[in-house]
Amino acid sequence: MSMQVTINGEPRPLNEPTTVEALLRSLEIDPRKVAVERNREIVPKSSFDTTPVGDGDQLEIVHFIGGGAPDTTPDGAAHLDADDFFEVAGRTFRSRLLVGTGKYQDFDETRDAIEASGAEIVTVAVRRVNVTDPKQPMLVDYVDPKVYTYLPNTAGCFDADTAVRTLRLAREAGGWNLVKLEVLGDQKTLYPNVTETLAAAEALIKDGFEVMVYTNDDPIMAKRLEDVGCCAIMPLGSLIGSGLGIMNPVNIRLIKESVSVPVLVDAGVGTASDAAVAMELGCDGVLMNTAIAGAKDPIKMAKAMKLAIEAGRLSYQAGRMPKKMYADPSSPLAGLI
């Protein structure tokens, strides 16, 4: 009996009814490393061997990408001292630099740059498994989820429904509750769609997720997102991947003053001085990807960003000198010849 199913958007024939477990093994996919959605319903891993797959079924198979809080601080983690840390959803982090895992030449470069950055949190996207070549290397083979906290995100989602669906699959794959939500408005600017972001945040929090949320640099919306239960606010510095730096420092500072949860600049950082500026504004951290991955030497840039985060944090803690309209000599005038 010939049947047809759709796997990751592509039609595929089946000779007979089967189960999710048997189908995965026939595709040479390790069931432990993926999450599966059947007809838009997530299939628990415990039910793989009893869930039938039949004619007309639509399945999504996405990568298992690891997860969980780190047991140890990565070597070289960007921290100032044992008493300087920030908390997100009850978890403590000493590195205030968060990094993405995309746009690198290969996984070796990804691993080396993350190590050089001293980051403890890395963002990861949920993507379909390549069913034609399921043995391709995965990020977890290079960046150990037992050492780093994986932060699943909704990069590429343009509506609340898709974002929620993506993170539910991520939770099934790796057991995460701490996630990064971003819902984009259009392809040209990748600016956040705050209406859809708010709707997605409310749905995810109701479903037990701890949501770190990417948003615009609007203090009112930042407060609204905190009020619905988001555990961290992540306003953009400028457009994603633009490298334009912190375009509106006044609003970033207002956001920091208006909410009680951590504030982390997300998007737009281009160089080390941008990272330092964000930290001097009092932000709890900075998330970046392209600024490191897109540099001519990503490893050196990762080290530079680590130092910039530390310098900016120290500068904020020290308190800058007041600005003055006129010169004020540093040498005393008394005893002048």
GROMACS .gro file of C-alpha atoms in nm:
model
  337
    1MET     CA    1   0.000   0.000   0.000
    2SER     CA    2   0.162   0.325  -0.116
    3MET     CA    3   0.123   0.631   0.106
    4GLN     CA    4   0.264   0.979   0.110
    5VAL     CA    5   0.372   1.201   0.398
    6THR     CA    6   0.531   1.545   0.410
    7ILE     CA    7   0.858   1.578   0.604
    8ASN     CA    8   1.001   1.926   0.660
    9GLY     CA    9   0.796   2.060   0.372
   10GLU     CA   10   0.892   1.791   0.120
   11PRO     CA   11   0.670   1.501   0.005
   12ARG     CA   12   0.805   1.154   0.076
   13PRO     CA   13   0.651   0.813  -0.007
   14LEU     CA   14   0.592   0.544   0.255
   15ASN     CA   15   0.538   0.178   0.175
   16GLU     CA   16   0.335   0.110   0.488
   17PRO     CA   17   0.215   0.274   0.810
   18THR     CA   18   0.493   0.325   1.064
   19THR     CA   19   0.572   0.506   1.387
   20VAL     CA   20   0.767   0.826   1.450
   21GLU     CA   21   1.048   0.622   1.607
   22ALA     CA   22   1.074   0.381   1.315
   23LEU     CA   23   1.057   0.664   1.062
   24LEU     CA   24   1.341   0.852   1.229
   25ARG     CA   25   1.558   0.542   1.236
   26SER     CA   26   1.485   0.470   0.871
   27LEU     CA   27   1.610   0.822   0.795
   28GLU     CA   28   1.921   0.752   1.008
   29ILE     CA   29   1.823   1.029   1.251
   30ASP     CA   30   1.898   0.980   1.620
   31PRO     CA   31   1.561   1.021   1.799
   32ARG     CA   32   1.742   1.159   2.106
   33LYS     CA   33   1.869   1.460   1.912
   34VAL     CA   34   1.552   1.595   1.752
   35ALA     CA   35   1.205   1.720   1.825
   36VAL     CA   36   0.910   1.615   1.610
   37GLU     CA   37   0.583   1.786   1.528
   38ARG     CA   38   0.307   1.577   1.367
   39ASN     CA   39   0.021   1.766   1.206
   40ARG     CA   40   0.121   2.076   1.408
   41GLU     CA   41   0.113   1.886   1.738
   42ILE     CA   42   0.438   1.819   1.923
   43VAL     CA   43   0.509   1.449   1.976
   44PRO     CA   44   0.668   1.384   2.319
   45LYS     CA   45   0.989   1.184   2.297
   46SER     CA   46   0.834   0.925   2.526
   47SER     CA   47   0.565   0.863   2.261
   48PHE     CA   48   0.788   0.831   1.953
   49ASP     CA   49   0.755   0.453   1.948
   50THR     CA   50   0.375   0.454   1.982
   51THR     CA   51   0.278   0.754   1.766
   52PRO     CA   52   0.162   0.636   1.423
   53VAL     CA   53   0.262   0.797   1.096
   54GLY     CA   54   0.018   0.744   0.812
   55ASP     CA   55  -0.094   0.869   0.476
   56GLY     CA   56  -0.122   1.249   0.454
   57ASP     CA   57   0.061   1.324   0.778
   58GLN     CA   58   0.279   1.634   0.791
   59LEU     CA   59   0.590   1.618   1.007
   60GLU     CA   60   0.848   1.872   1.113
   61ILE     CA   61   1.179   1.735   1.242
   62VAL     CA   62   1.408   1.994   1.401
   63HIS     CA   63   1.757   1.976   1.546
   64PHE     CA   64   1.824   1.887   1.904
   65ILE     CA   65   2.054   2.175   1.994
   66GLY     CA   66   2.127   2.111   2.361
   67GLY     CA   67   2.045   2.327   2.659
   68GLY     CA   68   2.053   2.381   3.034
   69ALA     CA   69   2.239   2.605   3.272
   70PRO     CA   70   2.617   2.558   3.288
   71ASP     CA   71   2.769   2.359   3.571
   72THR     CA   72   3.092   2.555   3.546
   73THR     CA   73   3.195   2.898   3.427
   74PRO     CA   74   3.373   2.874   3.089
   75ASP     CA   75   3.745   2.942   3.094
   76GLY     CA   76   3.812   3.311   3.043
   77ALA     CA   77   3.455   3.412   3.119
   78ALA     CA   78   3.416   3.789   3.104
   79HIS     CA   79   3.363   3.885   3.468
   80LEU     CA   80   3.510   4.145   3.698
   81ASP     CA   81   3.496   3.982   4.040
   82ALA     CA   82   3.303   3.721   4.231
   83ASP     CA   83   3.045   3.975   4.351
   84ASP     CA   84   2.965   4.121   4.008
   85PHE     CA   85   2.693   3.925   3.830
   86PHE     CA   86   2.342   3.955   3.696
   87GLU     CA   87   2.043   3.724   3.736
   88VAL     CA   88   1.786   3.614   3.481
   89ALA     CA   89   1.493   3.402   3.594
   90GLY     CA   90   1.682   3.300   3.907
   91ARG     CA   91   1.999   3.201   3.718
   92THR     CA   92   2.328   3.374   3.789
   93PHE     CA   93   2.571   3.479   3.515
   94ARG     CA   94   2.907   3.648   3.559
   95SER     CA   95   2.978   3.716   3.194
   96ARG     CA   96   2.777   4.011   3.067
   97LEU     CA   97   2.856   3.930   2.705
   98LEU     CA   98   2.606   3.707   2.524
   99VAL     CA   99   2.690   3.584   2.175
  100GLY     CA  100   2.513   3.432   1.879
  101THR     CA  101   2.626   3.123   1.692
  102GLY     CA  102   2.545   3.217   1.332
  103LYS     CA  103   2.739   3.357   1.035
  104TYR     CA  104   3.073   3.192   1.118
  105GLN     CA  105   3.272   3.014   0.847
  106ASP     CA  106   3.238   2.680   1.024
  107PHE     CA  107   3.174   2.525   1.365
  108ASP     CA  108   3.544   2.533   1.453
  109GLU     CA  109   3.549   2.911   1.421
  110THR     CA  110   3.221   2.931   1.614
  111ARG     CA  111   3.371   2.735   1.902
  112ASP     CA  112   3.696   2.933   1.909
  113ALA     CA  113   3.521   3.272   1.899
  114ILE     CA  114   3.282   3.180   2.180
  115GLU     CA  115   3.573   3.060   2.394
  116ALA     CA  116   3.761   3.386   2.328
  117SER     CA  117   3.455   3.594   2.417
  118GLY     CA  118   3.421   3.441   2.763
  119ALA     CA  119   3.044   3.427   2.713
  120GLU     CA  120   2.829   3.194   2.923
  121ILE     CA  121   2.507   3.231   2.721
  122VAL     CA  122   2.486   3.153   2.348
  123THR     CA  123   2.178   3.203   2.133
  124VAL     CA  124   2.074   2.924   1.901
  125ALA     CA  125   1.810   2.893   1.631
  126VAL     CA  126   1.572   2.601   1.583
  127ARG     CA  127   1.596   2.467   1.230
  128ARG     CA  128   1.478   2.170   1.030
  129VAL     CA  129   1.701   1.864   1.014
  130ASN     CA  130   1.850   1.802   0.671
  131VAL     CA  131   1.679   1.468   0.614
  132THR     CA  132   1.886   1.400   0.303
  133ASP     CA  133   2.208   1.423   0.508
  134PRO     CA  134   2.113   1.375   0.874
  135LYS     CA  135   2.472   1.299   0.979
  136GLN     CA  136   2.592   1.654   0.922
  137PRO     CA  137   2.772   1.794   1.231
  138MET     CA  138   2.559   1.979   1.486
  139LEU     CA  139   2.643   2.276   1.702
  140VAL     CA  140   2.637   2.062   2.017
  141ASP     CA  141   2.936   1.870   1.881
  142TYR     CA  142   3.144   2.189   1.911
  143VAL     CA  143   2.978   2.407   2.176
  144ASP     CA  144   2.901   2.194   2.480
  145PRO     CA  145   2.553   2.261   2.626
  146LYS     CA  146   2.682   2.134   2.961
  147VAL     CA  147   2.927   2.425   2.972
  148TYR     CA  148   2.723   2.701   2.806
  149THR     CA  149   2.362   2.801   2.855
  150TYR     CA  150   2.185   2.759   2.523
  151LEU     CA  151   1.925   3.030   2.465
  152PRO     CA  152   1.683   2.921   2.190
  153ASN     CA  153   1.554   3.215   1.990
  154THR     CA  154   1.287   3.280   1.730
  155ALA     CA  155   1.512   3.435   1.464
  156GLY     CA  156   1.324   3.451   1.136
  157CYS     CA  157   0.974   3.455   1.289
  158PHE     CA  158   0.735   3.725   1.169
  159ASP     CA  159   0.421   3.644   1.369
  160ALA     CA  160   0.334   3.537   1.721
  161ASP     CA  161   0.199   3.195   1.623
  162THR     CA  162   0.521   3.088   1.448
  163ALA     CA  163   0.736   3.218   1.734
  164VAL     CA  164   0.537   3.026   1.996
  165ARG     CA  165   0.538   2.711   1.785
  166THR     CA  166   0.916   2.735   1.736
  167LEU     CA  167   0.992   2.770   2.105
  168ARG     CA  168   0.762   2.485   2.200
  169LEU     CA  169   0.961   2.265   1.963
  170ALA     CA  170   1.284   2.396   2.118
  171ARG     CA  171   1.161   2.305   2.463
  172GLU     CA  172   1.077   1.953   2.344
  173ALA     CA  173   1.421   1.920   2.184
  174GLY     CA  174   1.631   2.039   2.473
  175GLY     CA  175   1.409   2.090   2.774
  176TRP     CA  176   1.448   2.468   2.783
  177ASN     CA  177   1.222   2.716   2.954
  178LEU     CA  178   1.458   3.016   2.929
  179VAL     CA  179   1.423   3.152   2.576
  180LYS     CA  180   1.477   3.462   2.367
  181LEU     CA  181   1.171   3.593   2.186
  182GLU     CA  182   1.193   3.809   1.878
  183VAL     CA  183   0.909   3.869   1.634
  184LEU     CA  184   1.016   4.073   1.332
  185GLY     CA  185   0.820   4.325   1.131
  186ASP     CA  186   0.976   4.296   0.786
  187GLN     CA  187   1.275   4.156   0.598
  188LYS     CA  188   1.431   4.494   0.516
  189THR     CA  189   1.473   4.634   0.868
  190LEU     CA  190   1.421   4.326   1.090
  191TYR     CA  191   1.264   4.578   1.327
  192PRO     CA  192   1.051   4.422   1.601
  193ASN     CA  193   0.677   4.394   1.552
  194VAL     CA  194   0.581   4.493   1.904
  195THR     CA  195   0.214   4.394   1.872
  196GLU     CA  196   0.300   4.038   1.774
  197THR     CA  197   0.586   4.034   2.026
  198LEU     CA  198   0.350   4.120   2.309
  199ALA     CA  199   0.100   3.854   2.202
  200ALA     CA  200   0.373   3.590   2.178
  201ALA     CA  201   0.519   3.688   2.514
  202GLU     CA  202   0.183   3.653   2.687
  203ALA     CA  203   0.124   3.309   2.531
  204LEU     CA  204   0.473   3.181   2.617
  205ILE     CA  205   0.465   3.304   2.976
  206LYS     CA  206   0.123   3.143   3.023
  207ASP     CA  207   0.280   2.821   2.894
  208GLY     CA  208   0.559   2.830   3.153
  209PHE     CA  209   0.841   2.986   2.954
  210GLU     CA  210   1.088   3.239   3.095
  211VAL     CA  211   1.106   3.501   2.823
  212MET     CA  212   1.394   3.733   2.741
  213VAL     CA  213   1.245   3.965   2.480
  214TYR     CA  214   1.391   4.162   2.189
  215THR     CA  215   1.209   4.490   2.140
  216ASN     CA  216   1.251   4.846   2.017
  217ASP     CA  217   1.402   5.124   2.227
  218ASP     CA  218   1.065   5.238   2.362
  219PRO     CA  219   1.054   5.272   2.744
  220ILE     CA  220   0.673   5.238   2.747
  221MET     CA  221   0.677   4.907   2.560
  222ALA     CA  222   0.968   4.786   2.772
  223LYS     CA  223   0.763   4.843   3.085
  224ARG     CA  224   0.460   4.673   2.930
  225LEU     CA  225   0.668   4.364   2.848
  226GLU     CA  226   0.800   4.356   3.202
  227ASP     CA  227   0.445   4.384   3.335
  228VAL     CA  228   0.327   4.078   3.138
  229GLY     CA  229   0.610   3.877   3.293
  230CYS     CA  230   0.919   3.895   3.070
  231CYS     CA  231   1.234   3.820   3.270
  232ALA     CA  232   1.468   4.045   3.067
  233ILE     CA  233   1.422   4.333   2.824
  234MET     CA  234   1.650   4.343   2.519
  235PRO     CA  235   1.615   4.675   2.333
  236LEU     CA  236   1.790   4.714   2.001
  237GLY     CA  237   2.094   4.942   1.978
  238SER     CA  238   2.026   4.976   1.606
  239LEU     CA  239   1.908   4.745   1.328
  240ILE     CA  240   2.010   4.379   1.345
  241GLY     CA  241   2.339   4.318   1.171
  242SER     CA  242   2.386   4.687   1.083
  243GLY     CA  243   2.687   4.764   1.302
  244LEU     CA  244   2.557   5.118   1.348
  245GLY     CA  245   2.610   5.114   1.723
  246ILE     CA  246   2.387   5.265   1.993
  247MET     CA  247   2.166   5.505   1.799
  248ASN     CA  248   1.949   5.624   2.089
  249PRO     CA  249   2.142   5.612   2.417
  250VAL     CA  250   1.888   5.834   2.593
  251ASN     CA  251   1.607   5.582   2.545
  252ILE     CA  252   1.828   5.291   2.645
  253ARG     CA  253   1.905   5.470   2.970
  254LEU     CA  254   1.534   5.546   3.023
  255ILE     CA  255   1.451   5.178   2.975
  256LYS     CA  256   1.712   5.082   3.232
  257GLU     CA  257   1.559   5.328   3.477
  258SER     CA  258   1.199   5.220   3.413
  259VAL     CA  259   1.220   4.842   3.458
  260SER     CA  260   1.350   4.623   3.737
  261VAL     CA  261   1.444   4.317   3.529
  262PRO     CA  262   1.781   4.299   3.348
  263VAL     CA  263   1.826   4.516   3.039
  264LEU     CA  264   2.058   4.387   2.766
  265VAL     CA  265   2.132   4.572   2.443
  266ASP     CA  266   2.054   4.340   2.154
  267ALA     CA  267   2.146   4.415   1.790
  268GLY     CA  268   2.343   4.684   1.613
  269VAL     CA  269   2.676   4.665   1.797
  270GLY     CA  270   2.959   4.702   1.547
  271THR     CA  271   3.277   4.738   1.743
  272ALA     CA  272   3.421   4.730   2.093
  273SER     CA  273   3.345   5.095   2.166
  274ASP     CA  274   2.973   5.030   2.101
  275ALA     CA  275   2.976   4.754   2.362
  276ALA     CA  276   3.150   4.981   2.611
  277VAL     CA  277   2.890   5.255   2.553
  278ALA     CA  278   2.607   5.012   2.625
  279MET     CA  279   2.769   4.907   2.950
  280GLU     CA  280   2.844   5.266   3.053
  281LEU     CA  281   2.471   5.337   3.021
  282GLY     CA  282   2.417   5.087   3.301
  283CYS     CA  283   2.294   4.794   3.092
  284ASP     CA  284   2.328   4.451   3.244
  285GLY     CA  285   2.477   4.300   2.931
  286VAL     CA  286   2.509   4.303   2.554
  287LEU     CA  287   2.410   4.039   2.297
  288MET     CA  288   2.591   4.035   1.964
  289ASN     CA  289   2.662   3.805   1.672
  290THR     CA  290   2.755   3.981   1.347
  291ALA     CA  291   2.996   4.219   1.519
  292ILE     CA  292   3.215   3.918   1.601
  293ALA     CA  293   3.132   3.673   1.322
  294GLY     CA  294   3.152   3.943   1.054
  295ALA     CA  295   3.490   4.081   1.164
  296LYS     CA  296   3.801   4.012   0.956
  297ASP     CA  297   3.941   3.824   1.257
  298PRO     CA  298   3.647   3.696   1.465
  299ILE     CA  299   3.870   3.553   1.738
  300LYS     CA  300   4.047   3.884   1.801
  301MET     CA  301   3.716   4.071   1.788
  302ALA     CA  302   3.566   3.830   2.042
  303LYS     CA  303   3.854   3.909   2.278
  304ALA     CA  304   3.808   4.282   2.213
  305MET     CA  305   3.438   4.258   2.297
  306LYS     CA  306   3.514   4.073   2.619
  307LEU     CA  307   3.752   4.350   2.728
  308ALA     CA  308   3.510   4.623   2.617
  309ILE     CA  309   3.229   4.475   2.827
  310GLU     CA  310   3.461   4.466   3.128
  311ALA     CA  311   3.586   4.820   3.070
  312GLY     CA  312   3.237   4.961   3.021
  313ARG     CA  313   3.110   4.790   3.333
  314LEU     CA  314   3.401   4.920   3.542
  315SER     CA  315   3.348   5.269   3.400
  316TYR     CA  316   2.979   5.260   3.496
  317GLN     CA  317   3.060   5.137   3.847
  318ALA     CA  318   3.330   5.402   3.891
  319GLY     CA  319   3.100   5.689   3.790
  320ARG     CA  320   3.219   5.930   3.524
  321MET     CA  321   3.343   6.280   3.594
  322PRO     CA  322   3.085   6.558   3.544
  323LYS     CA  323   3.086   6.737   3.211
  324LYS     CA  324   3.185   7.104   3.222
  325MET     CA  325   3.147   7.395   2.987
  326TYR     CA  326   3.500   7.525   3.047
  327ALA     CA  327   3.848   7.392   3.107
  328ASP     CA  328   3.952   7.284   3.456
  329PRO     CA  329   4.328   7.222   3.493
  330SER     CA  330   4.432   6.899   3.661
  331SER     CA  331   4.753   7.053   3.801
  332PRO     CA  332   4.719   7.281   4.107
  333LEU     CA  333   4.781   7.652   4.052
  334ALA     CA  334   4.931   7.705   4.394
  335GLY     CA  335   5.311   7.741   4.385
  336LEU     CA  336   5.312   7.822   4.013
  337ILE     CA  337   5.640   7.988   3.906
   0.00000   0.00000   0.00000
